[in-house]
Amino acid sequence: MSLQVNVNIVKGWPSASVVEKSLSAAVAVAQGDIVYISSAGQWEKATASAAKEAFIIMADSTDPSTGRTSTNPNSYTQIAYGAVHGLSLSNALEIETTRYTGSSFAPNTELTLDGTTGALKAAASTNVVVGRCTTGFVQIGDRKYITFAPCAPYAKA
Amino acid sequence: MNTNIPAKLINDKFMEKIASNDLNKAAEVATDFTRLTLREEGLLRKILPPQTITAAELDKQLDTDEPVKIIDKEVSQPLSMSVGFATLPKNRIMKGDRYRVDFARILSPSYFQDVRRLEQYDYDIRNVFKENAIKDHMTAEDVPFFAAVDAIVGSTGNAASSVTGKVQYYDFSTSNNPLGSAVNFDRNSIVEATKILSKGYTPGPNALGKDSTPIRLNTDLILMNANTGREYLKLQHSNIGDLSTDLFKNGLSATTILGHKHLFTMKDDVIPDGVAYYFAAPQFLGKFYELEQPTMFVDRRAFMVEFFIYSSIGASIGNPYGVAKVKFF
């Protein structure tokens, strides 16, 4: 939970035509995490896959409107309204995000996921690609973003 | 909102306004209908009547820009004691507790269709979708609330709640209930169930232990589905006297039994057969706020009409001792 903006959709959203979901999270997720939908219909983290629909998380699972539980459960019980919002990477979007690992993100750098952390990183030759950088680093305040255009995932090799 | 207008009349006005392209009026009459129906049929709204709250009354948080309201709780304080002369009192720092109410949006799907196609139904298909959307809206409010209640009382009957330490779930279908044998729905279990909230309980050891005032609450509302409620009709005159005759003659028209308000719902998907919930009065239970009351958005672009319902609500059970559950069968 934070007031910091770790994801900014530069182009393509808000829009009534995007594929978006509000789901509960099977594990803690944060803004910018790239996740998948589990068989139970919850957000889950996994390695990049060309066989699954990838989503980018727009809110921390600890934010108030995400159906979170009470912060002090023995004192009170929060009614869990809300869910965690995510946008499909198959949408035509351009996204700024601080959720990445690595230091080299020139335009056209193909991006994959860093294991099961939900973070983006530059794709190696055998990785599944989920997007391509459109701009190098952008510094806004104390946040350093990479900008990328997501795509339907494909195996790079 | 005029609450004296029958829901049917409000509903009939909707198509007139759509036909005349008066969308603001159409949204207004549809919103009236939505709120009227929610008030009549929403379970949470009967247990914890919603309080309207404005953005100005919310409490800003350091770490989020989402709406939050902080509520002060009644303090838990120690008992007075009898002491010998010249004994000085114990010192206690005065410090209260608080809880928070987080808000989220409840949103129906957006229903749309070409008006020419809508005209081809002998019944008002738009109205059917609208009524179902309202029911879904209520379910979206009610289901998380009962999930929270179930989380407080625990999933195993006749065992202490992991939240409060008090047994707040009696299962009369098993023999380890307070009556000592499986009894199902009878006079004994019905009466015993009403004691759950009023039985004094002193939390410990985290609070003030045995020095603190026991928590005791009156049951304000008993909620069960109509199928469970009809079990009252089976009770004999020898069990409950003339009430038996009244119930048999008039059905579940009685709303006060054993001096407690009863609410019988048709929603057996939310409240299963054989289960009843017991609630303290709203002021001893928690808060249910409406930041945006249920509102029907209606739009018509050329020949396409669409509508959806949205609201912003938040609720918390500030006093986990204020809820109880019973499984009769």
Coordinates of C-alpha atoms in Angstrom, one line a residue:
Chain A
M1 CA 0.0 0.0 0.0
S2 CA 1.5 3.2 -1.1
L3 CA 0.7 6.6 -2.6
Q4 CA 3.6 6.0 -5.1
V5 CA 2.6 5.5 -8.7
N6 CA 4.6 2.4 -9.9
V7 CA 2.5 1.8 -13.0
N8 CA 1.2 4.4 -15.4
I9 CA -0.7 3.5 -18.5
V10 CA 0.5 6.1 -21.0
K11 CA -1.8 5.0 -23.8
G12 CA -4.8 2.8 -24.2
W13 CA -6.5 3.0 -20.8
P14 CA -9.0 4.0 -19.3
S15 CA -11.1 2.5 -22.0
A16 CA -14.2 0.4 -22.0
S17 CA -12.7 -1.9 -24.6
V18 CA -9.8 -3.3 -22.7
V19 CA -9.7 -6.7 -21.2
E20 CA -9.4 -6.1 -17.5
K21 CA -10.2 -8.2 -14.4
S22 CA -10.8 -7.5 -10.7
L23 CA -9.8 -10.7 -8.8
S24 CA -8.6 -11.7 -5.4
A25 CA -4.9 -12.5 -5.1
A26 CA -3.6 -16.0 -4.2
V27 CA -0.4 -14.3 -3.1
A28 CA 0.6 -10.8 -2.3
V29 CA 0.8 -8.7 -5.5
A30 CA 1.8 -5.1 -6.0
Q31 CA 1.4 -2.5 -8.7
G32 CA 3.3 -3.5 -11.8
D33 CA 3.5 -7.2 -11.1
I34 CA 2.9 -9.4 -14.2
V35 CA 0.6 -12.2 -13.1
Y36 CA -1.7 -14.9 -14.4
I37 CA -5.1 -16.2 -13.5
S38 CA -5.0 -19.4 -11.5
S39 CA -7.4 -22.3 -12.0
A40 CA -9.2 -21.0 -8.9
G41 CA -9.7 -17.6 -10.6
Q42 CA -7.2 -15.7 -8.5
W43 CA -4.1 -13.7 -9.4
E44 CA -1.0 -15.9 -9.2
K45 CA 2.7 -15.3 -10.0
A46 CA 4.4 -17.7 -12.4
T47 CA 7.2 -17.8 -15.0
A48 CA 6.5 -16.3 -18.4
S49 CA 4.3 -18.5 -20.5
A50 CA 3.1 -18.3 -24.1
A51 CA 0.1 -20.5 -23.1
K52 CA -1.4 -18.1 -20.6
E53 CA -3.0 -14.6 -20.6
A54 CA -0.6 -12.3 -18.8
F55 CA -2.0 -9.3 -16.8
I56 CA -0.3 -6.3 -15.2
I57 CA -1.5 -5.5 -11.7
M58 CA -2.8 -1.9 -11.1
A59 CA -3.1 -1.9 -7.3
D60 CA -1.3 -3.4 -4.3
S61 CA -3.2 -6.3 -2.7
T62 CA -2.8 -4.4 0.6
D63 CA -4.7 -1.4 -0.7
P64 CA -8.1 -0.8 1.0
S65 CA -10.3 -1.5 -2.0
T66 CA -8.9 -4.9 -2.7
G67 CA -11.0 -7.0 -0.4
R68 CA -8.2 -7.2 2.1
T69 CA -8.6 -8.5 5.6
S70 CA -8.5 -6.6 8.8
T71 CA -5.2 -5.0 9.8
N72 CA -6.0 -6.0 13.4
P73 CA -8.3 -9.0 13.1
N74 CA -8.7 -9.6 16.8
S75 CA -10.1 -6.1 17.3
Y76 CA -12.4 -5.8 14.3
T77 CA -13.3 -7.6 11.1
Q78 CA -13.2 -5.8 7.8
I79 CA -15.9 -6.8 5.3
A80 CA -13.8 -7.8 2.3
Y81 CA -15.3 -5.7 -0.5
G82 CA -13.3 -5.0 -3.7
A83 CA -10.6 -6.9 -5.5
V84 CA -7.3 -6.3 -7.2
H85 CA -7.5 -4.7 -10.6
G86 CA -5.3 -6.0 -13.5
L87 CA -5.1 -5.2 -17.3
S88 CA -4.4 -7.9 -19.9
L89 CA -1.0 -7.5 -21.7
S90 CA -2.9 -8.4 -24.9
N91 CA -4.5 -5.0 -24.9
A92 CA -3.1 -2.2 -27.1
L93 CA -1.3 -0.3 -24.3
E94 CA 1.8 1.6 -23.6
I95 CA 2.9 1.2 -19.9
E96 CA 5.4 2.9 -17.7
T97 CA 6.5 0.7 -14.8
T98 CA 9.0 0.7 -12.0
R99 CA 8.6 -3.1 -11.6
Y100 CA 11.7 -4.4 -13.4
T101 CA 15.1 -5.8 -12.7
G102 CA 18.2 -4.9 -14.8
S103 CA 19.8 -1.7 -16.0
S104 CA 19.7 -1.9 -19.8
F105 CA 16.4 -1.2 -21.5
A106 CA 16.9 0.5 -24.8
P107 CA 13.9 0.9 -27.2
N108 CA 12.9 -2.5 -28.7
T109 CA 14.4 -4.5 -25.9
E110 CA 12.2 -7.6 -25.6
L111 CA 10.9 -8.2 -22.1
T112 CA 10.2 -11.3 -20.1
L113 CA 9.5 -12.1 -16.5
D114 CA 12.1 -12.4 -13.8
G115 CA 11.3 -15.9 -12.6
T116 CA 8.1 -15.8 -10.5
T117 CA 8.7 -12.4 -8.9
G118 CA 6.3 -10.6 -11.2
A119 CA 9.0 -8.2 -12.3
L120 CA 10.0 -7.5 -15.9
K121 CA 13.6 -8.0 -17.2
A122 CA 15.3 -8.1 -20.6
A123 CA 14.5 -11.4 -22.4
A124 CA 17.3 -13.9 -23.1
S125 CA 17.3 -15.8 -26.4
T126 CA 15.0 -18.6 -25.1
N127 CA 12.6 -16.6 -23.0
V128 CA 8.9 -16.0 -23.6
V129 CA 8.4 -12.3 -24.5
V130 CA 5.6 -10.3 -23.0
G131 CA 6.4 -6.8 -24.4
R132 CA 9.0 -4.5 -25.9
C133 CA 10.5 -1.3 -24.6
T134 CA 9.4 1.8 -26.4
T135 CA 11.5 4.3 -24.4
G136 CA 14.6 4.2 -22.3
F137 CA 14.5 5.1 -18.6
V138 CA 12.1 7.9 -17.6
Q139 CA 12.7 9.6 -14.3
I140 CA 9.6 11.1 -12.7
G141 CA 10.2 12.4 -9.1
D142 CA 11.9 9.6 -7.2
R143 CA 10.6 6.9 -9.6
K144 CA 12.6 5.5 -12.5
Y145 CA 10.3 3.9 -15.1
I146 CA 10.8 1.8 -18.2
T147 CA 8.2 2.2 -20.9
F148 CA 7.0 -0.7 -22.9
A149 CA 4.3 -1.9 -25.2
P150 CA 2.9 -5.3 -24.0
C151 CA 2.1 -8.0 -26.5
A152 CA 0.5 -11.4 -26.7
P153 CA 3.3 -13.6 -25.3
Y154 CA 5.5 -15.5 -27.7
A155 CA 8.6 -17.6 -27.4
K156 CA 11.7 -15.7 -28.5
A157 CA 13.6 -18.7 -29.8
Chain B
M1 CA -36.0 10.2 -3.4
N2 CA -39.7 9.8 -2.9
T3 CA -40.0 6.5 -1.0
N4 CA -43.8 6.5 -1.1
I5 CA -44.1 5.7 -4.8
P6 CA -44.8 2.0 -5.5
A7 CA -41.8 0.3 -7.1
K8 CA -44.0 -0.9 -10.0
L9 CA -45.0 2.6 -10.9
I10 CA -41.4 3.9 -10.7
N11 CA -40.4 1.0 -13.0
D12 CA -43.2 1.7 -15.6
K13 CA -42.0 5.3 -15.9
F14 CA -38.6 4.2 -17.0
M15 CA -39.5 3.2 -20.5
E16 CA -41.6 6.3 -21.0
K17 CA -38.5 8.4 -20.2
I18 CA -36.3 6.2 -22.5
A19 CA -38.8 6.6 -25.3
S20 CA -38.8 10.4 -24.9
N21 CA -35.0 10.3 -24.7
D22 CA -35.1 12.0 -21.3
L23 CA -32.2 10.0 -19.9
N24 CA -31.7 12.0 -16.8
K25 CA -35.2 11.3 -15.7
A26 CA -34.9 7.7 -16.7
A27 CA -31.8 7.3 -14.6
E28 CA -33.6 9.1 -11.7
V29 CA -36.6 6.8 -11.7
A30 CA -34.5 3.7 -12.1
T31 CA -32.2 4.8 -9.3
D32 CA -35.3 5.3 -7.0
F33 CA -36.5 1.8 -7.9
T34 CA -33.0 0.4 -7.2
R35 CA -32.7 2.0 -3.8
L36 CA -36.2 1.0 -2.8
T37 CA -35.6 -2.6 -3.7
L38 CA -32.2 -2.8 -2.0
R39 CA -33.7 -1.4 1.2
E40 CA -36.5 -3.9 1.0
E41 CA -34.4 -7.0 0.3
G42 CA -30.8 -6.4 1.2
L43 CA -29.9 -8.5 4.2
L44 CA -26.8 -6.5 5.3
R45 CA -29.0 -3.4 5.1
K46 CA -31.4 -4.9 7.6
I47 CA -28.6 -6.0 10.0
L48 CA -26.5 -2.8 9.8
P49 CA -28.5 0.0 8.2
P50 CA -26.2 2.0 6.0
Q51 CA -25.2 5.5 6.9
T52 CA -24.5 7.9 4.2
I53 CA -21.1 9.4 4.4
T54 CA -19.6 12.3 2.4
A55 CA -16.0 12.6 1.2
A56 CA -15.5 15.4 3.7
E57 CA -16.1 12.9 6.6
L58 CA -13.5 10.4 5.4
D59 CA -10.1 10.2 7.1
K60 CA -7.1 10.8 4.9
Q61 CA -4.4 8.2 5.2
L62 CA -0.7 8.6 4.8
D63 CA -0.2 5.6 2.6
T64 CA -3.2 5.5 0.3
D65 CA -5.5 7.8 -1.6
E66 CA -8.4 5.4 -1.3
P67 CA -11.4 6.3 0.9
V68 CA -11.1 5.1 4.5
K69 CA -13.1 6.0 7.7
I70 CA -11.6 5.5 11.1
I71 CA -14.0 4.7 14.0
D72 CA -13.4 4.9 17.7
K73 CA -14.3 1.9 19.7
E74 CA -15.6 1.7 23.2
V75 CA -12.7 1.0 25.6
S76 CA -12.3 -2.1 27.6
Q77 CA -11.8 -1.1 31.2
P78 CA -11.2 -2.9 34.5
L79 CA -13.7 -3.5 37.3
S80 CA -13.8 -1.6 40.5
M81 CA -12.8 -3.6 43.5
S82 CA -13.4 -3.8 47.2
V83 CA -10.2 -3.1 49.2
G84 CA -9.1 -2.5 52.7
F85 CA -8.8 1.0 54.1
A86 CA -5.7 3.0 53.1
T87 CA -5.3 1.0 49.8
L88 CA -4.6 3.2 46.9
P89 CA -6.1 2.5 43.4
K90 CA -4.2 0.8 40.5
N91 CA -3.2 3.1 37.7
R92 CA -4.6 2.6 34.3
I93 CA -3.6 4.7 31.3
M94 CA -6.7 5.8 29.4
K95 CA -6.3 4.6 25.9
G96 CA -9.0 3.6 23.4
D97 CA -9.1 1.3 20.3
R98 CA -10.0 2.1 16.8
Y99 CA -11.0 0.3 13.6
R100 CA -11.2 1.2 10.0
V101 CA -13.8 0.9 7.3
D102 CA -12.3 0.6 3.8
F103 CA -14.4 1.4 0.8
A104 CA -14.8 -0.3 -2.6
R105 CA -17.1 -0.1 -5.5
I106 CA -20.0 -2.5 -6.2
L107 CA -20.6 -2.6 -10.0
S108 CA -23.1 -4.5 -12.1
P109 CA -22.3 -5.5 -15.6
S110 CA -23.3 -3.0 -18.3
Y111 CA -26.4 -4.3 -20.1
F112 CA -27.1 -3.0 -23.6
Q113 CA -29.3 -3.7 -26.6
D114 CA -30.7 -2.0 -29.7
V115 CA -34.1 -0.4 -28.7
R116 CA -35.7 -2.0 -31.7
R117 CA -34.8 -5.4 -30.5
L118 CA -36.0 -4.6 -27.0
E119 CA -39.4 -3.8 -28.5
Q120 CA -39.7 -7.3 -29.8
Y121 CA -40.3 -9.0 -26.5
D122 CA -43.8 -9.4 -25.1
Y123 CA -42.4 -8.8 -21.6
D124 CA -40.1 -6.1 -20.5
I125 CA -36.8 -7.9 -20.8
R126 CA -34.8 -4.8 -19.8
N127 CA -36.8 -4.8 -16.6
V128 CA -35.9 -8.4 -15.9
F129 CA -32.2 -7.7 -16.4
K130 CA -32.5 -4.6 -14.2
E131 CA -34.2 -6.6 -11.3
N132 CA -31.7 -9.3 -11.6
A133 CA -28.9 -6.7 -11.6
I134 CA -30.3 -5.3 -8.4
K135 CA -30.5 -8.7 -6.8
D136 CA -26.9 -9.4 -7.8
H137 CA -25.9 -6.0 -6.3
M138 CA -27.5 -7.1 -3.0
T139 CA -25.7 -10.5 -3.2
A140 CA -22.4 -8.6 -3.7
E141 CA -23.1 -6.7 -0.5
D142 CA -24.4 -9.6 1.5
V143 CA -22.0 -12.5 0.7
P144 CA -18.8 -10.9 1.9
F145 CA -20.6 -9.8 5.1
F146 CA -21.6 -13.4 5.9
A147 CA -18.1 -14.6 5.0
A148 CA -16.8 -12.2 7.5
V149 CA -19.2 -13.4 10.2
D150 CA -18.3 -17.0 9.4
A151 CA -14.6 -16.1 9.7
I152 CA -15.3 -14.7 13.2
V153 CA -17.3 -17.6 14.6
G154 CA -15.1 -20.2 13.0
S155 CA -16.0 -23.2 10.9
T156 CA -16.4 -25.7 13.7
G157 CA -19.4 -25.5 15.9
N158 CA -19.2 -25.5 19.7
A159 CA -15.6 -24.4 19.6
A160 CA -14.1 -21.1 20.7
S161 CA -13.6 -18.5 18.0
S162 CA -10.0 -17.9 17.1
V163 CA -10.9 -14.2 16.8
T164 CA -12.6 -13.6 20.2
G165 CA -11.9 -16.7 22.2
K166 CA -15.6 -17.1 23.0
V167 CA -17.8 -19.8 21.6
Q168 CA -20.1 -18.0 19.1
Y169 CA -21.2 -20.9 17.0
Y170 CA -23.5 -23.5 18.4
D171 CA -24.0 -26.7 16.4
F172 CA -27.1 -28.5 17.8
S173 CA -26.8 -31.3 15.3
T174 CA -23.9 -32.7 17.2
S175 CA -23.8 -33.8 20.9
N176 CA -21.0 -31.5 22.1
N177 CA -23.3 -28.5 22.1
P178 CA -24.1 -26.7 25.4
L179 CA -27.3 -28.9 25.8
G180 CA -25.2 -32.0 25.9
S181 CA -27.0 -33.9 23.2
A182 CA -28.0 -33.5 19.5
V183 CA -31.4 -31.8 19.6
N184 CA -31.9 -30.0 16.2
F185 CA -34.7 -27.4 16.1
D186 CA -36.6 -27.6 19.3
R187 CA -37.6 -25.3 22.1
N188 CA -34.4 -26.0 24.1
S189 CA -32.1 -25.2 21.3
I190 CA -34.0 -22.2 20.2
V191 CA -33.8 -20.7 23.7
E192 CA -30.2 -21.7 24.2
A193 CA -29.2 -20.1 21.0
T194 CA -30.4 -16.7 22.2
K195 CA -28.0 -16.8 25.1
I196 CA -24.8 -16.8 22.9
L197 CA -24.5 -13.1 22.8
S198 CA -25.8 -12.4 26.3
K199 CA -23.5 -14.9 28.0
G200 CA -20.9 -12.9 29.8
Y201 CA -17.4 -13.4 28.5
T202 CA -14.1 -12.0 29.8
P203 CA -11.4 -11.9 27.1
G204 CA -7.9 -12.8 28.1
P205 CA -5.1 -13.0 28.6
N206 CA -4.3 -10.3 26.0
A207 CA -6.7 -7.8 27.4
L208 CA -7.3 -7.0 31.0
G209 CA -7.9 -10.6 31.9
K210 CA -10.3 -11.3 34.8
D211 CA -10.1 -7.7 36.0
S212 CA -12.1 -6.5 33.0
T213 CA -15.8 -6.1 32.6
P214 CA -17.4 -9.2 31.0
I215 CA -18.7 -8.6 27.5
R216 CA -22.5 -9.0 27.3
L217 CA -24.7 -8.1 24.5
N218 CA -28.4 -8.5 23.8
T219 CA -29.6 -10.3 20.6
D220 CA -31.3 -7.7 18.5
L221 CA -32.0 -9.6 15.3
I222 CA -32.2 -13.3 14.4
L223 CA -31.8 -14.1 10.7
M224 CA -32.6 -17.4 9.0
N225 CA -34.0 -18.5 5.7
A226 CA -37.7 -19.1 5.3
N227 CA -37.3 -22.9 5.2
T228 CA -35.6 -22.9 8.6
G229 CA -38.2 -20.4 9.9
R230 CA -41.0 -22.8 9.0
E231 CA -39.6 -25.2 11.6
Y232 CA -41.3 -22.8 14.1
L233 CA -44.6 -23.9 12.6
K234 CA -43.9 -27.5 13.7
L235 CA -43.7 -26.6 17.4
Q236 CA -46.7 -27.9 19.3
H237 CA -49.1 -26.0 21.5
S238 CA -47.6 -27.9 24.5
N239 CA -44.2 -26.3 23.6
I240 CA -45.0 -22.7 22.8
G241 CA -48.7 -22.2 23.8
D242 CA -50.9 -20.0 21.7
L243 CA -48.0 -18.9 19.5
S244 CA -48.2 -22.3 17.9
T245 CA -51.8 -21.6 16.8
D246 CA -50.9 -18.1 15.6
L247 CA -47.9 -19.4 13.6
F248 CA -49.9 -22.3 12.1
K249 CA -52.7 -20.0 11.1
N250 CA -50.7 -17.1 9.8
G251 CA -47.4 -18.6 8.8
L252 CA -44.2 -16.6 9.4
S253 CA -46.0 -13.3 9.7
A254 CA -44.7 -12.9 13.2
T255 CA -41.5 -10.9 13.2
T256 CA -40.9 -11.0 16.9
I257 CA -40.5 -14.4 18.6
L258 CA -39.0 -14.9 22.1
G259 CA -38.9 -11.1 22.2
H260 CA -36.4 -11.0 19.4
K261 CA -36.8 -9.5 15.9
H262 CA -36.7 -12.2 13.3
L263 CA -35.9 -11.8 9.6
F264 CA -36.9 -14.7 7.3
T265 CA -35.2 -14.5 3.9
M266 CA -35.8 -16.5 0.7
K267 CA -32.0 -16.4 0.1
D268 CA -31.1 -20.0 1.0
D269 CA -28.0 -19.7 -1.2
V270 CA -26.7 -17.0 1.3
I271 CA -28.2 -18.5 4.5
P272 CA -28.3 -22.3 4.3
D273 CA -31.2 -24.4 5.6
G274 CA -30.8 -25.1 9.3
V275 CA -28.6 -22.2 10.0
A276 CA -29.4 -19.0 11.9
Y277 CA -27.4 -15.9 12.6
Y278 CA -27.7 -13.7 15.7
F279 CA -26.7 -10.0 15.7
A280 CA -26.4 -7.4 18.3
A281 CA -28.0 -4.0 17.7
P282 CA -26.2 -2.0 15.0
Q283 CA -24.7 0.5 17.5
F284 CA -22.9 -2.5 19.2
L285 CA -22.0 -4.3 15.9
G286 CA -20.1 -2.1 13.5
K287 CA -20.5 0.3 10.6
F288 CA -21.9 0.2 7.1
Y289 CA -21.3 3.3 5.1
E290 CA -22.5 4.3 1.7
L291 CA -20.1 6.8 0.0
E292 CA -22.2 6.5 -3.2
Q293 CA -25.7 5.2 -2.9
P294 CA -26.7 2.6 -5.5
T295 CA -27.2 4.6 -8.7
M296 CA -28.5 3.5 -12.1
F297 CA -26.5 4.8 -15.0
V298 CA -28.6 4.9 -18.1
D299 CA -27.4 6.0 -21.6
R300 CA -28.8 5.9 -25.0
R301 CA -26.6 6.5 -28.0
A302 CA -28.7 6.6 -31.2
F303 CA -30.5 3.3 -31.1
M304 CA -28.3 1.6 -28.4
V305 CA -29.5 1.7 -24.8
E306 CA -27.3 0.6 -21.9
F307 CA -27.6 0.7 -18.1
F308 CA -25.5 -0.4 -15.1
I309 CA -25.7 0.0 -11.3
Y310 CA -22.9 1.2 -9.2
S311 CA -22.3 2.2 -5.6
S312 CA -19.4 2.7 -3.2
I313 CA -19.7 1.1 0.2
G314 CA -17.6 0.0 3.1
A315 CA -18.4 -2.0 6.2
S316 CA -16.6 -3.4 9.2
I317 CA -17.7 -5.5 12.2
G318 CA -16.1 -3.3 14.9
N319 CA -17.3 -5.7 17.7
P320 CA -16.6 -9.3 16.8
Y321 CA -18.6 -10.3 19.9
G322 CA -21.7 -9.0 18.3
V323 CA -22.3 -11.9 15.9
A324 CA -23.2 -15.5 16.5
K325 CA -24.2 -18.5 14.4
V326 CA -26.3 -21.6 15.1
K327 CA -26.7 -24.7 13.1
F328 CA -29.9 -26.5 14.1
F329 CA -29.8 -29.3 11.6

